[in-house]
CSV table of C-alpha atoms and ligand atoms in Angstrom, one decimal:
chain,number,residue,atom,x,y,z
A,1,UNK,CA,-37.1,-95.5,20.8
A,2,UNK,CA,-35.1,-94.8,18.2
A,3,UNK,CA,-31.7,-92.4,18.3
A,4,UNK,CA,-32.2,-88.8,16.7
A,5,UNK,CA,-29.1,-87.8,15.0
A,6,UNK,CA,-28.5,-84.7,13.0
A,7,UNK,CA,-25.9,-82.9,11.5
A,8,UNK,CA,-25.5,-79.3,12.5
A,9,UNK,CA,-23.0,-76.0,11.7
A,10,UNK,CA,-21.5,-75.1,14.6
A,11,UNK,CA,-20.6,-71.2,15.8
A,12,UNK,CA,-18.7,-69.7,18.0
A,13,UNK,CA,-21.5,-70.2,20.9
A,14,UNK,CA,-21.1,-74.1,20.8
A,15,UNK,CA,-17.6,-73.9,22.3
A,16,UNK,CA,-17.9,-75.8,25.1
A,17,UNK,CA,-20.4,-78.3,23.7
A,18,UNK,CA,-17.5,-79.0,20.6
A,19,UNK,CA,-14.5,-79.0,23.1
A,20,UNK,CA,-16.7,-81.6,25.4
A,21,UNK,CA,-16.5,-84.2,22.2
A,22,UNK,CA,-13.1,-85.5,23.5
A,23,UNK,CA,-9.8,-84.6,25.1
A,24,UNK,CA,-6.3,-85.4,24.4
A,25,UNK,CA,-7.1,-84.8,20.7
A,26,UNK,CA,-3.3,-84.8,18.7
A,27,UNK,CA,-1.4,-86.3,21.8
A,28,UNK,CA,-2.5,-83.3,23.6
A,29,UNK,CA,-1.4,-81.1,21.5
A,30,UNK,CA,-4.8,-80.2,19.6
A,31,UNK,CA,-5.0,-76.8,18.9
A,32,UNK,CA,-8.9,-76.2,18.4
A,33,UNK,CA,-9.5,-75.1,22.1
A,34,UNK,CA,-7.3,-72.5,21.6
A,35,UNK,CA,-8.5,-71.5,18.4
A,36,UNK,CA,-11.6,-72.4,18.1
A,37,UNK,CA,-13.4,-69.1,18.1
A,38,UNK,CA,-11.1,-67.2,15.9
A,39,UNK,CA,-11.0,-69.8,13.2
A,40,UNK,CA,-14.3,-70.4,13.4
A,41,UNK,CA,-15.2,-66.6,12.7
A,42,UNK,CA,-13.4,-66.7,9.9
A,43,UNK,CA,-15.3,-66.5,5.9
A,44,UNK,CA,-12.9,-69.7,4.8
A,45,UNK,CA,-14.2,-72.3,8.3
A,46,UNK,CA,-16.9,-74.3,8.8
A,47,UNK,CA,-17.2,-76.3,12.0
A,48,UNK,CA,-19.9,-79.3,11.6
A,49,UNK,CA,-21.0,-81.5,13.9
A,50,UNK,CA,-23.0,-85.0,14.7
A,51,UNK,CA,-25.3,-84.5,18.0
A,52,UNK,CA,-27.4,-87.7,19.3
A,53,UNK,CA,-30.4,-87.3,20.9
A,54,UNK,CA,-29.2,-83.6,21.5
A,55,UNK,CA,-25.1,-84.8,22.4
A,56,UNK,CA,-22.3,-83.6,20.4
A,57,UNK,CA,-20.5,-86.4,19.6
A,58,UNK,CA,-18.6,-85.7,16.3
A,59,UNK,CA,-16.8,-82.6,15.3
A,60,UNK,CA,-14.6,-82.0,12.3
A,61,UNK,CA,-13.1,-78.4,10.6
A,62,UNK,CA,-13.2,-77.8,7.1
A,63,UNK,CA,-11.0,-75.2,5.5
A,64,UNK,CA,-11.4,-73.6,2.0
A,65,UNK,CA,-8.3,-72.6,0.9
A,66,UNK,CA,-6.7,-71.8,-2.8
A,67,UNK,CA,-9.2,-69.6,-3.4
A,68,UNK,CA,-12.3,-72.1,-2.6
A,69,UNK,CA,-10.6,-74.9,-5.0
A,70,UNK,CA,-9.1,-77.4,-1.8
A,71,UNK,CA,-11.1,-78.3,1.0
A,72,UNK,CA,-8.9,-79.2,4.0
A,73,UNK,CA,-10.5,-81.4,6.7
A,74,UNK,CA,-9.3,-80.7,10.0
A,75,UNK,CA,-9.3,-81.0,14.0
A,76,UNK,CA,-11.8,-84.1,13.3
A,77,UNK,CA,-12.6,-86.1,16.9
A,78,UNK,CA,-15.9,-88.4,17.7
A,79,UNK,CA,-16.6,-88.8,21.5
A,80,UNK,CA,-14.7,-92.1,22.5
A,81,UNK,CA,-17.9,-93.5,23.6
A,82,UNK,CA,-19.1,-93.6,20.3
A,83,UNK,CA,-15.9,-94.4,18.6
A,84,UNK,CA,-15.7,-97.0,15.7
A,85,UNK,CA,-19.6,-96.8,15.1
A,86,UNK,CA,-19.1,-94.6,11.6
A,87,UNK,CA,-19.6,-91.2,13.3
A,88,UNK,CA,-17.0,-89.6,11.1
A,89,UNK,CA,-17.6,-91.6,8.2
A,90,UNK,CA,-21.4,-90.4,8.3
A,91,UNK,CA,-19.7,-86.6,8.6
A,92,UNK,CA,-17.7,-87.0,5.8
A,93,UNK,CA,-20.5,-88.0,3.7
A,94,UNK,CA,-22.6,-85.6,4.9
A,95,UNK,CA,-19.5,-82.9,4.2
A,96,UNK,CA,-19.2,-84.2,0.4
A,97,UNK,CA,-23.4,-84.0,-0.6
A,98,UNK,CA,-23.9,-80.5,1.5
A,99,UNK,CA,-20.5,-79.0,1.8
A,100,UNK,CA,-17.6,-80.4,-1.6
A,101,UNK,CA,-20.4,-80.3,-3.8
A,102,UNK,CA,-20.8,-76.8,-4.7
A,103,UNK,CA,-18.9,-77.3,-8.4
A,104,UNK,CA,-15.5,-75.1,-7.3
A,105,UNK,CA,-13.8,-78.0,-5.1
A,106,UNK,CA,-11.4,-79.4,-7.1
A,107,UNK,CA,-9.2,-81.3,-4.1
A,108,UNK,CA,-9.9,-82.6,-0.6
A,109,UNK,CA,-6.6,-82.3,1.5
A,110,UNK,CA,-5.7,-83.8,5.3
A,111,UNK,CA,-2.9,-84.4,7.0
A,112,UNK,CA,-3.0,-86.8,9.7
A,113,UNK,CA,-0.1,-88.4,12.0
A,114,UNK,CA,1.5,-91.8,12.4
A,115,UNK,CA,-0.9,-92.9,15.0
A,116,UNK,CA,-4.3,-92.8,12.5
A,117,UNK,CA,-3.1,-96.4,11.1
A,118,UNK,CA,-6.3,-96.5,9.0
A,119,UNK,CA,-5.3,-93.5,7.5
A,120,UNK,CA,-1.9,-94.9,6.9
A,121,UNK,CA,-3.6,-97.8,5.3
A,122,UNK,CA,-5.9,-96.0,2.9
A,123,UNK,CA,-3.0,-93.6,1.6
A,124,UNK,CA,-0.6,-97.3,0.8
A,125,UNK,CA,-4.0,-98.5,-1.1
A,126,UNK,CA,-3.9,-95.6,-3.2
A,127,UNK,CA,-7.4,-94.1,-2.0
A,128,UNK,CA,-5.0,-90.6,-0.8
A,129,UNK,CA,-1.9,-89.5,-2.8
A,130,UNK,CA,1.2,-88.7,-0.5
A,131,UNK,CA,2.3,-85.3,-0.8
A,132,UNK,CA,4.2,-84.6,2.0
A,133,UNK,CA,5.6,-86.6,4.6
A,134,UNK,CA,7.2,-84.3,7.2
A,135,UNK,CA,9.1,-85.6,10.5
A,136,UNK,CA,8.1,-84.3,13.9
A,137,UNK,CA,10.3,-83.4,16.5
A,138,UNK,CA,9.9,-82.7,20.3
A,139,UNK,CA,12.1,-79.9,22.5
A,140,UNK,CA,10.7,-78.5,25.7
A,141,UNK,CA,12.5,-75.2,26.9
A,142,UNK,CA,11.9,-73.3,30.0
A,143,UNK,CA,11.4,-69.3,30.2
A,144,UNK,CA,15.0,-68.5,31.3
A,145,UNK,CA,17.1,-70.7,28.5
A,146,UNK,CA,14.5,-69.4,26.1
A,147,UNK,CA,15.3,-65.5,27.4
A,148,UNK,CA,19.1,-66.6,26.7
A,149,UNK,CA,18.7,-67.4,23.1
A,150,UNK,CA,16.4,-64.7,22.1
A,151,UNK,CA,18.7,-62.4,23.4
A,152,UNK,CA,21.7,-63.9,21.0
A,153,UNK,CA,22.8,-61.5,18.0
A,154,UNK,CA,21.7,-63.0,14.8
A,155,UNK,CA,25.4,-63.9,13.0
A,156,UNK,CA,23.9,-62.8,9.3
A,157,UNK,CA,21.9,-60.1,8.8
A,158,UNK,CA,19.9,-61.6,6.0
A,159,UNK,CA,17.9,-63.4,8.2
A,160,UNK,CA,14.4,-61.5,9.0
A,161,UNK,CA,10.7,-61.9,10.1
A,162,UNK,CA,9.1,-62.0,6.6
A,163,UNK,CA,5.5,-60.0,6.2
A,164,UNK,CA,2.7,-60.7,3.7
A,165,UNK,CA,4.5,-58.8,0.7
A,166,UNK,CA,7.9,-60.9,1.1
A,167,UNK,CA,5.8,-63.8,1.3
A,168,UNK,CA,4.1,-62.7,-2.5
A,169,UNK,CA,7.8,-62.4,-3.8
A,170,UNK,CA,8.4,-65.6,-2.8
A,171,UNK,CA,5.2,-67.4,-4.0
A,172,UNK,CA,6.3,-65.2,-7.3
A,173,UNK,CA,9.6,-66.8,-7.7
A,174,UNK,CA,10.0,-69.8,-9.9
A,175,UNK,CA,13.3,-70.7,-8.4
A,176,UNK,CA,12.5,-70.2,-4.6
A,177,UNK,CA,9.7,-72.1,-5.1
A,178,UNK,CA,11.0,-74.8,-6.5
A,179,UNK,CA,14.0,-75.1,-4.5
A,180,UNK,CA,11.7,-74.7,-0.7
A,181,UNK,CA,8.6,-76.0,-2.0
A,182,UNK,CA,8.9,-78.6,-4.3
A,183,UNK,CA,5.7,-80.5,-3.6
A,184,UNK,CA,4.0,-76.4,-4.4
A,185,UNK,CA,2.8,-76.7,-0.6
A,186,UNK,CA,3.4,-74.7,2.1
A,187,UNK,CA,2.1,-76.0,5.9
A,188,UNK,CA,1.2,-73.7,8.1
A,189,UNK,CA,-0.7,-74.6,11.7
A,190,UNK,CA,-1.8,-78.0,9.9
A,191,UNK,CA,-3.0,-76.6,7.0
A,192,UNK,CA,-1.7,-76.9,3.7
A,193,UNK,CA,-1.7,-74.2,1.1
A,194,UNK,CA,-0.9,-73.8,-2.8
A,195,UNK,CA,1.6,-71.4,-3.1
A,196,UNK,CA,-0.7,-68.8,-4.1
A,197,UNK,CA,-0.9,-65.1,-3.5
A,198,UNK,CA,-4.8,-65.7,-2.4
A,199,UNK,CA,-3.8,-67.6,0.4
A,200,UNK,CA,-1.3,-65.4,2.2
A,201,UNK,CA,-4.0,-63.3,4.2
A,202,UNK,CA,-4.6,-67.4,5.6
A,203,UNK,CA,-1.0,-67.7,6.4
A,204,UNK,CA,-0.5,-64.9,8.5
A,205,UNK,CA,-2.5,-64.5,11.9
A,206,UNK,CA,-1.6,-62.8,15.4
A,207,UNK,CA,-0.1,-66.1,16.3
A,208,UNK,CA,2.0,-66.6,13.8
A,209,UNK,CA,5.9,-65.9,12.9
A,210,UNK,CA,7.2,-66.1,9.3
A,211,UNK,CA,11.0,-66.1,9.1
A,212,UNK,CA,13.3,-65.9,6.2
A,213,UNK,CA,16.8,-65.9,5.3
A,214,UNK,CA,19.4,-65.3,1.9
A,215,UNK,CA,19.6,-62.4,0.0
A,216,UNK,CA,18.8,-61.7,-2.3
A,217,UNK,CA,16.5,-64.8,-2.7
A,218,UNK,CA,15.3,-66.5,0.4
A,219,UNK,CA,16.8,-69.9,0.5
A,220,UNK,CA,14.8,-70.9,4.2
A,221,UNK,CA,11.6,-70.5,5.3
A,222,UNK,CA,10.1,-71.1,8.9
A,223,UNK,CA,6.7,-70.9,9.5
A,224,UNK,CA,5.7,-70.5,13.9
A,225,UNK,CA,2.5,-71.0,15.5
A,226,UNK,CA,1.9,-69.9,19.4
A,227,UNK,CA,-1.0,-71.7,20.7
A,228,UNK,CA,-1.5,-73.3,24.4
A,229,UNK,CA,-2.7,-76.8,24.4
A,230,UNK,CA,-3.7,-78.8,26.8
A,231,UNK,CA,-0.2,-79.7,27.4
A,232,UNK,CA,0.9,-76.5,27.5
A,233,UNK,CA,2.0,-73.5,25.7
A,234,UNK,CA,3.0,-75.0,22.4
A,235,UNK,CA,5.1,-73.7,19.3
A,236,UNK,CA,5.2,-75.6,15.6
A,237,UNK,CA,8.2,-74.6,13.6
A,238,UNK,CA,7.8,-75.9,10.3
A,239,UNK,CA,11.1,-75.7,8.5
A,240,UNK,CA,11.4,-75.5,4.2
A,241,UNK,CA,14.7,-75.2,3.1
A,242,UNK,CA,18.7,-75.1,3.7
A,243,UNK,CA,18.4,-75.7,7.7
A,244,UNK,CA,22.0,-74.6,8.2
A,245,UNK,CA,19.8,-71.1,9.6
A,246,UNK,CA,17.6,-73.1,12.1
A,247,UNK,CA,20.0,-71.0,15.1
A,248,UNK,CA,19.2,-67.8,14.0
A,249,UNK,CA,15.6,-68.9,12.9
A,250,UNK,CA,15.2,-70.3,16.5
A,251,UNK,CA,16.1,-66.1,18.0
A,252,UNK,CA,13.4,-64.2,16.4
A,253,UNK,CA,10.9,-67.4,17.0
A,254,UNK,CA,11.9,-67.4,20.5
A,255,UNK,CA,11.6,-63.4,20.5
A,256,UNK,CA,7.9,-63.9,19.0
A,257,UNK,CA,6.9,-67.3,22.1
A,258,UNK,CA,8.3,-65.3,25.1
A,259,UNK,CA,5.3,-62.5,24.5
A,260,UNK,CA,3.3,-65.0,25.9
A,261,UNK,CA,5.1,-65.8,29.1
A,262,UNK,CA,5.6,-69.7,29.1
A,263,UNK,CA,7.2,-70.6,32.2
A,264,UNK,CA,7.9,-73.4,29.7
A,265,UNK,CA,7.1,-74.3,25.9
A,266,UNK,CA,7.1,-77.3,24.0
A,267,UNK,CA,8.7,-76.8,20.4
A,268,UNK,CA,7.3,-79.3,17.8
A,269,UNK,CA,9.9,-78.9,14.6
A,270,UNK,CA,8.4,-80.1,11.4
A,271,UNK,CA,10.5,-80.5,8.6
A,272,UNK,CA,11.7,-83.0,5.2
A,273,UNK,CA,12.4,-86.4,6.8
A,274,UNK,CA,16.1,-85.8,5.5
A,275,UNK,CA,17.1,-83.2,7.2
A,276,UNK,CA,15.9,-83.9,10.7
A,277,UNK,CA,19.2,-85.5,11.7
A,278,UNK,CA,21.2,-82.2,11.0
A,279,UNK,CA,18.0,-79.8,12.5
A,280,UNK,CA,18.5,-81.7,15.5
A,281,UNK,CA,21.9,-81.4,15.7
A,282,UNK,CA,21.9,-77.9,15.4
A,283,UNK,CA,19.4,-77.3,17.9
A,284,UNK,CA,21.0,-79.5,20.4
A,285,UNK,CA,23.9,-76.9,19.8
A,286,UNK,CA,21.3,-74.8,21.7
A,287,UNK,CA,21.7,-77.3,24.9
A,288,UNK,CA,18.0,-78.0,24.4
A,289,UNK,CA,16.6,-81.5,24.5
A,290,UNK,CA,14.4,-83.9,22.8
A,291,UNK,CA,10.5,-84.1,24.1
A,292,UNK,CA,8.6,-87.1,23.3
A,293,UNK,CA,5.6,-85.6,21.1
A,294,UNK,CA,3.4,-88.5,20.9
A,295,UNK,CA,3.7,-88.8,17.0
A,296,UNK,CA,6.6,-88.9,14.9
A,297,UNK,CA,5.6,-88.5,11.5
A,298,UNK,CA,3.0,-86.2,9.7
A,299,UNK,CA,1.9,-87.2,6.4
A,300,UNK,CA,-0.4,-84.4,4.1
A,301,UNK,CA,-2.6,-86.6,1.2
A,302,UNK,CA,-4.9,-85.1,-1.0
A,303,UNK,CA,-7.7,-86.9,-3.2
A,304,UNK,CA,-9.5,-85.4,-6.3
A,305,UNK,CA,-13.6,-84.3,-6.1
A,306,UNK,CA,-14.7,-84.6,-9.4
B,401,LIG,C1,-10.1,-90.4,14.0
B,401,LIG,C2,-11.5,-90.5,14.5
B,401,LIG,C3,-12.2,-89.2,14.3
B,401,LIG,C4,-12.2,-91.7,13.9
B,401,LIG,O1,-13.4,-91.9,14.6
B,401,LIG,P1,-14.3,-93.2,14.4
B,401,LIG,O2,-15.4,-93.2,15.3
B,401,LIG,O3,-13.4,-94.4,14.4
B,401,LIG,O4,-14.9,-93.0,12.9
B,401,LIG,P2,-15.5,-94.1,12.0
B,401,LIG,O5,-16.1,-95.2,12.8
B,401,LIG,O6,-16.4,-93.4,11.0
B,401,LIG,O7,-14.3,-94.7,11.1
B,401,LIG,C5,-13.2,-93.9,10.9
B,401,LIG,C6,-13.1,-93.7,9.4
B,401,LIG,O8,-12.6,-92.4,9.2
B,401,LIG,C7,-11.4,-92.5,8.6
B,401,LIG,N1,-10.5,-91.5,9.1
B,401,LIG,C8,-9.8,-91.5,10.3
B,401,LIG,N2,-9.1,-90.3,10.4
B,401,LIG,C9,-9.5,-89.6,9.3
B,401,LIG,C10,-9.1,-88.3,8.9
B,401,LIG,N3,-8.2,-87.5,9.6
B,401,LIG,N4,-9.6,-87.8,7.8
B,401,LIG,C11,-10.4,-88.5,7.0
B,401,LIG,N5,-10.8,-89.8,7.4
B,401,LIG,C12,-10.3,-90.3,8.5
B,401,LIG,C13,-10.9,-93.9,8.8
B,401,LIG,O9,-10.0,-94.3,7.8
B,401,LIG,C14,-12.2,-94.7,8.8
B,401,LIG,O10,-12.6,-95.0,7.5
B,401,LIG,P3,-13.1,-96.5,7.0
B,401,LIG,O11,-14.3,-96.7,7.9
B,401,LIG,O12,-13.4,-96.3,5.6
B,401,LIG,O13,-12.0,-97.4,7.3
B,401,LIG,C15,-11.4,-90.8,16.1
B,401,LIG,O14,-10.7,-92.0,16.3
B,401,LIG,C16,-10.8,-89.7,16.9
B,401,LIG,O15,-11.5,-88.8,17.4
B,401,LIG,N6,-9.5,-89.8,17.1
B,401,LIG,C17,-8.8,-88.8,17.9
B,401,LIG,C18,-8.7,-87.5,17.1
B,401,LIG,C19,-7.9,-87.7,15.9
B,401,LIG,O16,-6.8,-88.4,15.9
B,401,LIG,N7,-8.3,-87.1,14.8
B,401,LIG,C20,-7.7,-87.1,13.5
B,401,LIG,C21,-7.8,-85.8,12.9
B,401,LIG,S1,-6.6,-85.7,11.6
């Protein structure tokens, strides 16, 4: 008998069936089980997925974002049983006739690490264009040292949790923009956005920290994300701009992860591939120490729907 396979939109109801798919997703530190149900409730999600014979083997996200022109593909995973059989291949296709094709989608974004080699290999051919290729790196911190450093003074007092109106002044300014920004993306959580005012309600969530610093234009940006993984609790600080703030940065981010009582937190920086030498310097000022994260480099491509 033959296998019956279908494609399927998934809801919030098909938690467990999606987070069954496969574990260990992102060296462990795949974010979907945490998320899952408030991204999927969200207008701008869709969660499909490929079921045999009634299993759910495939799963992948995809984001609308820039105001419906960019879809992002995300938190993809096929059950390791039926890996290498073109499971996510027959998703993809199945995304671009039902899902790219509605005449808005102008780009199809994903960022992947350094451990999808095939996706490696297809960006070198020329089938993605690099945007972004930001390094990765590992700290894990424990509840009391974290307490210590959130309780530090900040040593400038231009340095402040930004909310969604400081964010539109900054997607506003030509100069900012271009000096934090130059690739006109900002990563958030895994997902890239145009630096567009439309996209800011995105950016922002309950789990999330935007800091700033410089006055009176902001010359660095971090962007935090809380979320527990199966490693752990888990915080991704992606850094844009002059890091010689990270310190200060590192206070109100630390003040934002200890409301969720982590007897201890793994800290994933992401930042340009230049300045990860000096980050790292600076944090280690903090006596915390390098984590091995699984993956070192994340790379954001994009290819054109036409
Ligand atoms: C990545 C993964 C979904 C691929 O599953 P698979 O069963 O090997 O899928 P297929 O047999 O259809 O082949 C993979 C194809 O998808 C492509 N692919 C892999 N990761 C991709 C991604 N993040 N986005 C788009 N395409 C991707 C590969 O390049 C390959 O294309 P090709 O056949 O043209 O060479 C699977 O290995 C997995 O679940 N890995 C763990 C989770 C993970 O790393 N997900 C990446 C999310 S960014």
């Amino acid at each position: 008998m033959s296998d019956k396979a279908e494609v399927r939109r998934v809801s919030e109801a098909d938690y467990d069936v999606v987070m069954s798919i496969r574990s260990g997703v992102y060296g462990g530190y795949d974010y979907l089980p945490s998320m899952f149900k408030s991204l999927i409730t969200q207008s701008h999600n869709k969660g499909y997925a490929s079921i045999i014979n009634g299993k759910f083997v495939a799963f992948c996200m995809v984001s609308k974002v820039d105001g419906g022109k960019t879809v992002v593909t995300r938190a993809g995973r096929v059950n390791k049983q039926y890996e290498g059989r073109g499971l996510y291949n027959a998703l993809k296709l199945y995304l671009q006739k039902h899902v790219f094709s509605d005449g808005t989608i102008s780009s199809h974004t994903v960022v992947y690490d350094d451990t999808n080699q095939s996706m490696m290999d297809k960006t070198s051919k020329g089938e993605f264009t690099l945007l972004m290729k930001r390094k990765v790196i590992g700290y894990r911190i424990d509840f009391d040292k974290m307490s210590v450093i959130a309780k530090r003074t900040h040593t400038t007092t231009n340095t402040r949790t930004l909310n969604e109106v400081d964010l539109i002044t900054v997607f506003k300014s030509r100069s900012v923009c271009s000096t934090l920004f130059p690739q006109e993306r900002i990563i958030c959580n895994f997902v890239p956005y145009r630096l567009t005012e439309r996209n800011i309600p995105l950016i922002f969530s309950e789990v999330s920290l935007i800091v700033g610093t410089g006055e009176p234009e902001l010359s660095f940006i971090t962007c935090g994300v809380y979320y527990r993984s199966e490693n752990g609790h888990t915080f991704i600080i992606e850094v844009y701009g002059n890091n010689n703030f990270i310190r200060e940065h590192l206070i109100l981010h630390f003040q934002h992860a200890l409301q969720y009582y982590p007897k201890e937190i793994d800290i994933l920086i992401m930042c340009k591939e230049n300045a990860a030498d000096k980050i790292d310097s600076e944090i280690k000022e903090c006596q915390l120490s390098n984590m091995d994260v699984g993956f070192k480099t994340v790379f954001l491509v994009e290819k054109n729907i036409k």
